[in-house]
Every structure is written in C-alpha cells, then in structure tokens.
PDB file of C-alpha atoms in Angstrom:
ATOM      1  CA  ASP A  24      58.823  30.597  81.456  1.00  0.00           C
ATOM      2  CA  VAL A  25      58.985  29.435  77.886  1.00  0.00           C
ATOM      3  CA  LYS A  26      62.481  29.380  76.567  1.00  0.00           C
ATOM      4  CA  VAL A  27      63.326  29.380  72.883  1.00  0.00           C
ATOM      5  CA  THR A  28      67.046  29.201  72.277  1.00  0.00           C
ATOM      6  CA  GLN A  29      68.784  29.950  69.004  1.00  0.00           C
ATOM      7  CA  SER A  30      72.253  28.536  68.787  1.00  0.00           C
ATOM      8  CA  SER A  31      74.030  31.635  67.476  1.00  0.00           C
ATOM      9  CA  ARG A  32      73.437  35.353  67.932  1.00  0.00           C
ATOM     10  CA  TYR A  33      75.710  36.363  65.079  1.00  0.00           C
ATOM     11  CA  LEU A  34      76.930  34.441  62.043  1.00  0.00           C
ATOM     12  CA  VAL A  35      79.044  35.464  59.082  1.00  0.00           C
ATOM     13  CA  LYS A  36      79.054  33.140  56.083  1.00  0.00           C
ATOM     14  CA  ARG A  37      80.298  33.279  52.526  1.00  0.00           C
ATOM     15  CA  THR A  38      78.159  33.144  49.410  1.00  0.00           C
ATOM     16  CA  GLY A  39      77.466  29.561  48.400  1.00  0.00           C
ATOM     17  CA  GLU A  40      78.017  28.056  51.833  1.00  0.00           C
ATOM     18  CA  LYS A  41      75.450  25.742  53.381  1.00  0.00           C
ATOM     19  CA  VAL A  42      74.203  27.317  56.591  1.00  0.00           C
ATOM     20  CA  PHE A  43      72.402  25.689  59.505  1.00  0.00           C
ATOM     21  CA  LEU A  44      70.447  27.708  62.040  1.00  0.00           C
ATOM     22  CA  GLU A  45      69.323  25.776  65.083  1.00  0.00           C
ATOM     23  CA  CYS A  46      66.436  26.418  67.429  1.00  0.00           C
ATOM     24  CA  VAL A  47      65.434  24.556  70.585  1.00  0.00           C
ATOM     25  CA  GLN A  48      62.378  25.099  72.773  1.00  0.00           C
ATOM     26  CA  ASP A  49      61.783  23.676  76.230  1.00  0.00           C
ATOM     27  CA  MET A  50      58.000  23.848  76.518  1.00  0.00           C
ATOM     28  CA  ASP A  51      57.020  20.739  74.596  1.00  0.00           C
ATOM     29  CA  HIS A  52      55.320  22.918  71.979  1.00  0.00           C
ATOM     30  CA  GLU A  53      54.023  21.241  68.861  1.00  0.00           C
ATOM     31  CA  ASN A  54      54.308  24.321  66.631  1.00  0.00           C
ATOM     32  CA  MET A  55      57.609  25.869  65.619  1.00  0.00           C
ATOM     33  CA  PHE A  56      58.287  28.661  63.146  1.00  0.00           C
ATOM     34  CA  TRP A  57      61.106  30.375  61.319  1.00  0.00           C
ATOM     35  CA  TYR A  58      60.872  34.045  60.327  1.00  0.00           C
ATOM     36  CA  ARG A  59      63.203  36.612  58.917  1.00  0.00           C
ATOM     37  CA  GLN A  60      63.014  40.245  59.899  1.00  0.00           C
ATOM     38  CA  ASP A  61      64.225  43.031  57.657  1.00  0.00           C
ATOM     39  CA  PRO A  62      63.910  46.807  58.099  1.00  0.00           C
ATOM     40  CA  GLY A  63      60.712  48.088  56.571  1.00  0.00           C
ATOM     41  CA  LEU A  64      59.439  44.580  55.773  1.00  0.00           C
ATOM     42  CA  GLY A  65      58.482  43.367  59.231  1.00  0.00           C
ATOM     43  CA  LEU A  66      58.441  39.655  60.044  1.00  0.00           C
ATOM     44  CA  ARG A  67      58.070  37.250  57.158  1.00  0.00           C
ATOM     45  CA  LEU A  68      57.288  33.590  57.698  1.00  0.00           C
ATOM     46  CA  ILE A  69      59.693  31.182  56.007  1.00  0.00           C
ATOM     47  CA  TYR A  70      58.576  27.755  57.196  1.00  0.00           C
ATOM     48  CA  PHE A  71      56.673  26.243  60.057  1.00  0.00           C
ATOM     49  CA  SER A  72      56.147  22.828  61.546  1.00  0.00           C
ATOM     50  CA  TYR A  73      53.232  21.532  63.569  1.00  0.00           C
ATOM     51  CA  ASP A  74      54.710  18.162  64.424  1.00  0.00           C
ATOM     52  CA  VAL A  75      57.858  16.095  64.207  1.00  0.00           C
ATOM     53  CA  LYS A  76      58.863  15.506  60.583  1.00  0.00           C
ATOM     54  CA  MET A  77      56.050  17.779  59.385  1.00  0.00           C
ATOM     55  CA  LYS A  78      56.734  21.068  57.629  1.00  0.00           C
ATOM     56  CA  GLU A  79      54.756  23.678  55.785  1.00  0.00           C
ATOM     57  CA  LYS A  80      55.933  26.501  53.558  1.00  0.00           C
ATOM     58  CA  GLY A  81      55.396  29.988  54.767  1.00  0.00           C
ATOM     59  CA  ASP A  82      55.365  33.121  52.661  1.00  0.00           C
ATOM     60  CA  ILE A  83      59.001  33.110  51.527  1.00  0.00           C
ATOM     61  CA  PRO A  84      60.364  29.537  51.477  1.00  0.00           C
ATOM     62  CA  GLU A  85      62.570  29.881  48.391  1.00  0.00           C
ATOM     63  CA  GLY A  86      66.216  29.204  49.122  1.00  0.00           C
ATOM     64  CA  TYR A  87      65.467  27.606  52.484  1.00  0.00           C
ATOM     65  CA  SER A  88      64.641  24.193  53.849  1.00  0.00           C
ATOM     66  CA  VAL A  89      63.882  22.941  57.350  1.00  0.00           C
ATOM     67  CA  SER A  90      64.260  19.864  59.467  1.00  0.00           C
ATOM     68  CA  ARG A  91      62.274  18.720  62.499  1.00  0.00           C
ATOM     69  CA  GLU A  92      63.558  15.365  63.686  1.00  0.00           C
ATOM     70  CA  LYS A  93      62.731  15.964  67.336  1.00  0.00           C
ATOM     71  CA  LYS A  94      59.859  17.866  68.869  1.00  0.00           C
ATOM     72  CA  GLU A  95      62.052  20.385  70.642  1.00  0.00           C
ATOM     73  CA  ARG A  96      64.360  21.209  67.736  1.00  0.00           C
ATOM     74  CA  PHE A  97      63.667  23.003  64.461  1.00  0.00           C
ATOM     75  CA  SER A  98      66.496  23.712  62.047  1.00  0.00           C
ATOM     76  CA  LEU A  99      66.574  26.197  59.198  1.00  0.00           C
ATOM     77  CA  ILE A 100      68.926  25.371  56.322  1.00  0.00           C
ATOM     78  CA  LEU A 101      70.199  27.739  53.690  1.00  0.00           C
ATOM     79  CA  GLU A 102      71.271  25.351  50.967  1.00  0.00           C
ATOM     80  CA  SER A 103      73.533  27.860  49.209  1.00  0.00           C
ATOM     81  CA  ALA A 104      73.713  31.161  51.029  1.00  0.00           C
ATOM     82  CA  SER A 105      73.310  34.335  49.027  1.00  0.00           C
ATOM     83  CA  THR A 106      73.818  37.961  49.980  1.00  0.00           C
ATOM     84  CA  ASN A 107      70.076  38.624  49.863  1.00  0.00           C
ATOM     85  CA  GLN A 108      69.694  36.196  52.740  1.00  0.00           C
ATOM     86  CA  THR A 109      71.541  38.561  55.036  1.00  0.00           C
ATOM     87  CA  SER A 110      68.940  39.169  57.722  1.00  0.00           C
ATOM     88  CA  MET A 111      67.812  38.652  61.299  1.00  0.00           C
ATOM     89  CA  TYR A 112      66.351  35.155  61.658  1.00  0.00           C
ATOM     90  CA  LEU A 113      63.834  34.479  64.387  1.00  0.00           C
ATOM     91  CA  CYS A 114      62.557  31.163  65.658  1.00  0.00           C
ATOM     92  CA  ALA A 115      59.290  30.863  67.592  1.00  0.00           C
ATOM     93  CA  SER A 116      57.152  28.175  69.157  1.00  0.00           C
ATOM     94  CA  SER A 117      53.598  27.850  70.353  1.00  0.00           C
ATOM     95  CA  SER A 118      51.138  25.343  71.652  1.00  0.00           C
ATOM     96  CA  PRO A 119      48.225  24.499  69.362  1.00  0.00           C
ATOM     97  CA  TRP A 120      45.950  23.963  72.309  1.00  0.00           C
ATOM     98  CA  GLY A 121      43.634  26.547  73.746  1.00  0.00           C
ATOM     99  CA  LEU A 122      41.944  29.433  72.057  1.00  0.00           C
ATOM    100  CA  ASP A 123      44.694  31.950  72.157  1.00  0.00           C
ATOM    101  CA  SER A 124      48.156  30.536  72.472  1.00  0.00           C
ATOM    102  CA  PRO A 125      50.852  33.201  72.006  1.00  0.00           C
ATOM    103  CA  LEU A 126      54.013  32.716  70.017  1.00  0.00           C
ATOM    104  CA  HIS A 127      57.259  32.794  71.963  1.00  0.00           C
ATOM    105  CA  PHE A 128      60.372  33.945  70.174  1.00  0.00           C
ATOM    106  CA  GLY A 129      64.057  33.302  70.508  1.00  0.00           C
ATOM    107  CA  ASN A 130      66.581  36.137  70.582  1.00  0.00           C
ATOM    108  CA  GLY A 131      67.373  35.847  66.923  1.00  0.00           C
ATOM    109  CA  THR A 132      70.389  35.073  64.769  1.00  0.00           C
ATOM    110  CA  ARG A 133      71.823  37.934  62.781  1.00  0.00           C
ATOM    111  CA  LEU A 134      73.250  36.361  59.644  1.00  0.00           C
ATOM    112  CA  THR A 135      75.572  38.200  57.312  1.00  0.00           C
ATOM    113  CA  VAL A 136      76.392  36.613  53.959  1.00  0.00           C
ATOM    114  CA  THR A 137      79.393  38.123  52.209  1.00  0.00           C
TER     115      THR A 137
ATOM    116  CA  ASP B 183      43.597  39.823  60.260  1.00  0.00           C
ATOM    117  CA  ALA B 184      42.489  43.326  61.164  1.00  0.00           C
ATOM    118  CA  LYS B 185      44.858  46.206  60.656  1.00  0.00           C
ATOM    119  CA  THR B 186      46.177  48.123  63.643  1.00  0.00           C
ATOM    120  CA  THR B 187      47.263  51.737  63.971  1.00  0.00           C
ATOM    121  CA  GLN B 188      49.750  52.911  66.583  1.00  0.00           C
ATOM    122  CA  PRO B 189      51.577  56.193  67.130  1.00  0.00           C
ATOM    123  CA  PRO B 190      55.131  55.915  65.835  1.00  0.00           C
ATOM    124  CA  SER B 191      56.774  57.098  69.034  1.00  0.00           C
ATOM    125  CA  MET B 192      56.147  58.046  72.654  1.00  0.00           C
ATOM    126  CA  ASP B 193      58.177  59.225  75.615  1.00  0.00           C
ATOM    127  CA  CYS B 194      57.623  58.334  79.240  1.00  0.00           C
ATOM    128  CA  ALA B 195      59.374  59.368  82.434  1.00  0.00           C
ATOM    129  CA  GLU B 196      60.979  56.609  84.429  1.00  0.00           C
ATOM    130  CA  GLY B 197      58.698  55.412  87.232  1.00  0.00           C
ATOM    131  CA  ARG B 198      55.556  56.738  85.600  1.00  0.00           C
ATOM    132  CA  ALA B 199      52.890  54.718  83.840  1.00  0.00           C
ATOM    133  CA  ALA B 200      53.302  54.292  80.108  1.00  0.00           C
ATOM    134  CA  ASN B 201      50.017  54.130  78.197  1.00  0.00           C
ATOM    135  CA  LEU B 202      50.368  52.859  74.655  1.00  0.00           C
ATOM    136  CA  PRO B 203      47.275  53.163  72.458  1.00  0.00           C
ATOM    137  CA  CYS B 204      46.244  50.999  69.541  1.00  0.00           C
ATOM    138  CA  ASN B 205      43.351  51.361  67.114  1.00  0.00           C
ATOM    139  CA  HIS B 206      41.865  48.266  65.510  1.00  0.00           C
ATOM    140  CA  SER B 207      38.535  49.507  64.234  1.00  0.00           C
ATOM    141  CA  THR B 208      38.006  46.580  61.831  1.00  0.00           C
ATOM    142  CA  ILE B 209      38.527  43.866  64.425  1.00  0.00           C
ATOM    143  CA  SER B 210      36.267  40.836  64.137  1.00  0.00           C
ATOM    144  CA  GLY B 211      34.546  38.976  66.918  1.00  0.00           C
ATOM    145  CA  ASN B 212      36.996  36.073  66.888  1.00  0.00           C
ATOM    146  CA  GLU B 213      40.165  38.166  66.797  1.00  0.00           C
ATOM    147  CA  TYR B 214      42.352  38.590  69.839  1.00  0.00           C
ATOM    148  CA  VAL B 215      44.488  41.623  70.618  1.00  0.00           C
ATOM    149  CA  TYR B 216      48.126  40.773  71.335  1.00  0.00           C
ATOM    150  CA  TRP B 217      50.992  42.935  72.448  1.00  0.00           C
ATOM    151  CA  TYR B 218      54.635  42.173  71.876  1.00  0.00           C
ATOM    152  CA  ARG B 219      57.719  44.277  72.312  1.00  0.00           C
ATOM    153  CA  GLN B 220      61.124  44.152  70.758  1.00  0.00           C
ATOM    154  CA  ILE B 221      64.186  45.515  72.404  1.00  0.00           C
ATOM    155  CA  HIS B 222      66.950  46.409  69.998  1.00  0.00           C
ATOM    156  CA  SER B 223      68.686  43.360  68.511  1.00  0.00           C
ATOM    157  CA  GLN B 224      66.528  40.876  70.397  1.00  0.00           C
ATOM    158  CA  GLY B 225      63.558  38.733  69.415  1.00  0.00           C
ATOM    159  CA  PRO B 226      59.985  39.905  70.032  1.00  0.00           C
ATOM    160  CA  GLN B 227      58.789  39.314  73.569  1.00  0.00           C
ATOM    161  CA  TYR B 228      55.197  38.381  74.275  1.00  0.00           C
ATOM    162  CA  ILE B 229      53.566  40.745  76.782  1.00  0.00           C
ATOM    163  CA  ILE B 230      49.841  40.153  77.058  1.00  0.00           C
ATOM    164  CA  HIS B 231      46.718  39.413  75.054  1.00  0.00           C
ATOM    165  CA  GLY B 232      42.947  39.624  75.397  1.00  0.00           C
ATOM    166  CA  LEU B 233      39.651  39.187  73.618  1.00  0.00           C
ATOM    167  CA  LYS B 234      37.206  41.595  75.238  1.00  0.00           C
ATOM    168  CA  ASN B 235      37.884  41.712  78.952  1.00  0.00           C
ATOM    169  CA  ASN B 236      40.663  43.730  80.514  1.00  0.00           C
ATOM    170  CA  GLU B 237      43.691  41.645  81.365  1.00  0.00           C
ATOM    171  CA  THR B 238      46.585  42.043  83.772  1.00  0.00           C
ATOM    172  CA  ASN B 239      49.768  40.072  84.285  1.00  0.00           C
ATOM    173  CA  GLU B 240      53.109  40.668  85.924  1.00  0.00           C
ATOM    174  CA  MET B 241      54.315  42.793  83.012  1.00  0.00           C
ATOM    175  CA  ALA B 242      51.376  44.957  82.027  1.00  0.00           C
ATOM    176  CA  SER B 243      47.659  45.623  81.844  1.00  0.00           C
ATOM    177  CA  LEU B 244      45.542  45.572  78.717  1.00  0.00           C
ATOM    178  CA  ILE B 245      42.436  47.710  78.521  1.00  0.00           C
ATOM    179  CA  ILE B 246      40.085  46.953  75.613  1.00  0.00           C
ATOM    180  CA  THR B 247      37.213  49.301  74.894  1.00  0.00           C
ATOM    181  CA  GLU B 248      33.706  47.920  75.014  1.00  0.00           C
ATOM    182  CA  ASP B 249      33.308  48.138  71.237  1.00  0.00           C
ATOM    183  CA  ARG B 250      36.752  46.490  70.872  1.00  0.00           C
ATOM    184  CA  LYS B 251      37.832  49.074  68.318  1.00  0.00           C
ATOM    185  CA  SER B 252      40.802  50.182  70.388  1.00  0.00           C
ATOM    186  CA  SER B 253      42.974  49.118  73.274  1.00  0.00           C
ATOM    187  CA  THR B 254      45.657  50.480  75.583  1.00  0.00           C
ATOM    188  CA  LEU B 255      48.695  48.716  76.949  1.00  0.00           C
ATOM    189  CA  ILE B 256      49.688  50.028  80.355  1.00  0.00           C
ATOM    190  CA  LEU B 257      53.137  49.574  81.862  1.00  0.00           C
ATOM    191  CA  PRO B 258      52.412  50.721  85.420  1.00  0.00           C
ATOM    192  CA  HIS B 259      55.912  51.825  86.442  1.00  0.00           C
ATOM    193  CA  ALA B 260      58.107  52.201  83.397  1.00  0.00           C
ATOM    194  CA  THR B 261      61.834  51.586  83.735  1.00  0.00           C
ATOM    195  CA  LEU B 262      64.693  52.305  81.358  1.00  0.00           C
ATOM    196  CA  ARG B 263      64.621  48.623  80.390  1.00  0.00           C
ATOM    197  CA  ASP B 264      61.123  49.102  78.983  1.00  0.00           C
ATOM    198  CA  THR B 265      62.549  51.194  76.141  1.00  0.00           C
ATOM    199  CA  ALA B 266      61.561  49.162  73.079  1.00  0.00           C
ATOM    200  CA  VAL B 267      59.304  48.989  70.043  1.00  0.00           C
ATOM    201  CA  TYR B 268      55.813  47.858  71.086  1.00  0.00           C
ATOM    202  CA  TYR B 269      53.625  46.038  68.608  1.00  0.00           C
ATOM    203  CA  CYS B 270      49.866  45.690  68.789  1.00  0.00           C
ATOM    204  CA  ILE B 271      48.563  42.802  66.713  1.00  0.00           C
ATOM    205  CA  VAL B 272      45.154  41.282  66.136  1.00  0.00           C
ATOM    206  CA  ARG B 273      45.076  37.578  65.440  1.00  0.00           C
ATOM    207  CA  VAL B 274      42.410  35.192  64.366  1.00  0.00           C
ATOM    208  CA  HIS B 275      41.839  32.258  66.678  1.00  0.00           C
ATOM    209  CA  GLY B 276      43.845  29.331  65.404  1.00  0.00           C
ATOM    210  CA  SER B 277      46.559  31.403  63.819  1.00  0.00           C
ATOM    211  CA  SER B 278      48.989  30.103  66.418  1.00  0.00           C
ATOM    212  CA  ASN B 279      48.934  26.971  64.284  1.00  0.00           C
ATOM    213  CA  THR B 280      49.996  28.755  61.129  1.00  0.00           C
ATOM    214  CA  GLY B 281      52.336  31.440  62.403  1.00  0.00           C
ATOM    215  CA  LYS B 282      50.502  34.146  60.530  1.00  0.00           C
ATOM    216  CA  LEU B 283      51.538  37.193  62.476  1.00  0.00           C
ATOM    217  CA  ILE B 284      51.677  40.647  60.976  1.00  0.00           C
ATOM    218  CA  PHE B 285      53.853  43.084  62.858  1.00  0.00           C
ATOM    219  CA  GLY B 286      53.190  46.674  61.838  1.00  0.00           C
ATOM    220  CA  GLN B 287      55.555  49.559  62.494  1.00  0.00           C
ATOM    221  CA  GLY B 288      54.787  49.622  66.211  1.00  0.00           C
ATOM    222  CA  THR B 289      55.365  52.373  68.751  1.00  0.00           C
ATOM    223  CA  THR B 290      58.880  53.198  69.826  1.00  0.00           C
ATOM    224  CA  LEU B 291      58.674  53.892  73.556  1.00  0.00           C
ATOM    225  CA  GLN B 292      61.541  55.865  75.001  1.00  0.00           C
ATOM    226  CA  VAL B 293      61.687  55.817  78.797  1.00  0.00           C
ATOM    227  CA  LYS B 294      63.682  58.761  80.083  1.00  0.00           C
ATOM    228  CA  PRO B 295      65.387  59.187  83.455  1.00  0.00           C
TER     229      PRO B 295
END
C-alpha cells in the first residue's frame, strides 16, 4: 500500500511565524502535490513537484513556497503565516507512469493561525 | 475535465450493498472515472477508477454504462466505517502529472446499524 505521511495532524501557529509542513511518501513516486481544503471551496492546488528540486505553481501559490530536496519528501513553507491560511493541508503523490495513475493522499494537517 | 453530478446524501443499512450513482454526461473519450472517499478529518482515500470496462478491487466495484455518461460505485457489504463523503471525478489522462483534480460536493453516505 502507498503510504503518504504528513508530520503533524494539528498545528497552531501565530500570525507572522514561519511554518513548515512536511510530507513523506514511501512509493518512490516522482510527483508530489500540496493542496488546501476549505469548506465550500473543495481542494485547491498550491504547488506540485515532478522531480527532485523541481517545482511548479498550482492555482493558489501566493504566500507559500515548497522544497523538494529528496524524492520522498516534499515540504510546504508558509513564509509568514496569516489567519487566512488557516486550513486543512493535504499532501499527495503519484507515479507519472501508466495511463491512469491515481493520486494518494496523506491524512492532512489542520493548521490554525491565530 | 468533465463535470460530475452526484446526489448530496444517501443512507444504507449495515451489511447491505451501497450503490452510489454519478452522472458525467460530458465525459470525453480520454477521461477516466475515479472514485475517492473522505472520512471526517482525514485525507481523501483512493477507491477505484476505470475508463470503460467495469472494474473491481478489494474495496469496491465500478460499473460504467456503455455510453460512459454515468457510473455507479458499489460497496458490496457496507459497514459503519464506510460512512464518508464519496467523490466521483473524471480526469484527463496525464493529469496525474499536474495534480489537476476537481472534487465536487460528493455524496455523503451514512451507513446505519
């Protein structure tokens, strides 16, 4: 079974803090993704990476950055946390090979910024 | 990606089959049908996917109509742990490389004892 592990289930941070969310996958997947999920807005893609040290902006990259130094690890960074970044953050991975590779998600990190 | 339509909620008795419908009348020939579910406060869980043939795995069966305009996810023996929001999604081939995944409102399945 694919396992995508997010380092924290719940985080509480203060406005202005730098926040790191970590994600590790054990399936040697090339693709990794960060989403946020908010009620009524569904999943929104923040950033994704298709290889080590590669990154691409998703639909809502403002206020975020990412790091992919190793294939199995993809980090999301909130440079200066703001209250509107309070959300559920989801990491996912997939293989680029094959016609129909599904995305596999972690259990999410619920971040509260006060 | 094609839009999908699902009923907002359904009930099912524990031990019975749960049949969750999905309409995707504008689906294109290269779009796959995927099903995910999300249990409260957890990440989405992949269930099954298919292109035009019916598919079965250890979790569920997927029945796609011949015209591909609709599909049904079948949980053969629903348990209380299957209570979740179920999402039907159509995805263009190759979108696993871009992460473009549109989750609609889904169907909230309530399995009752």
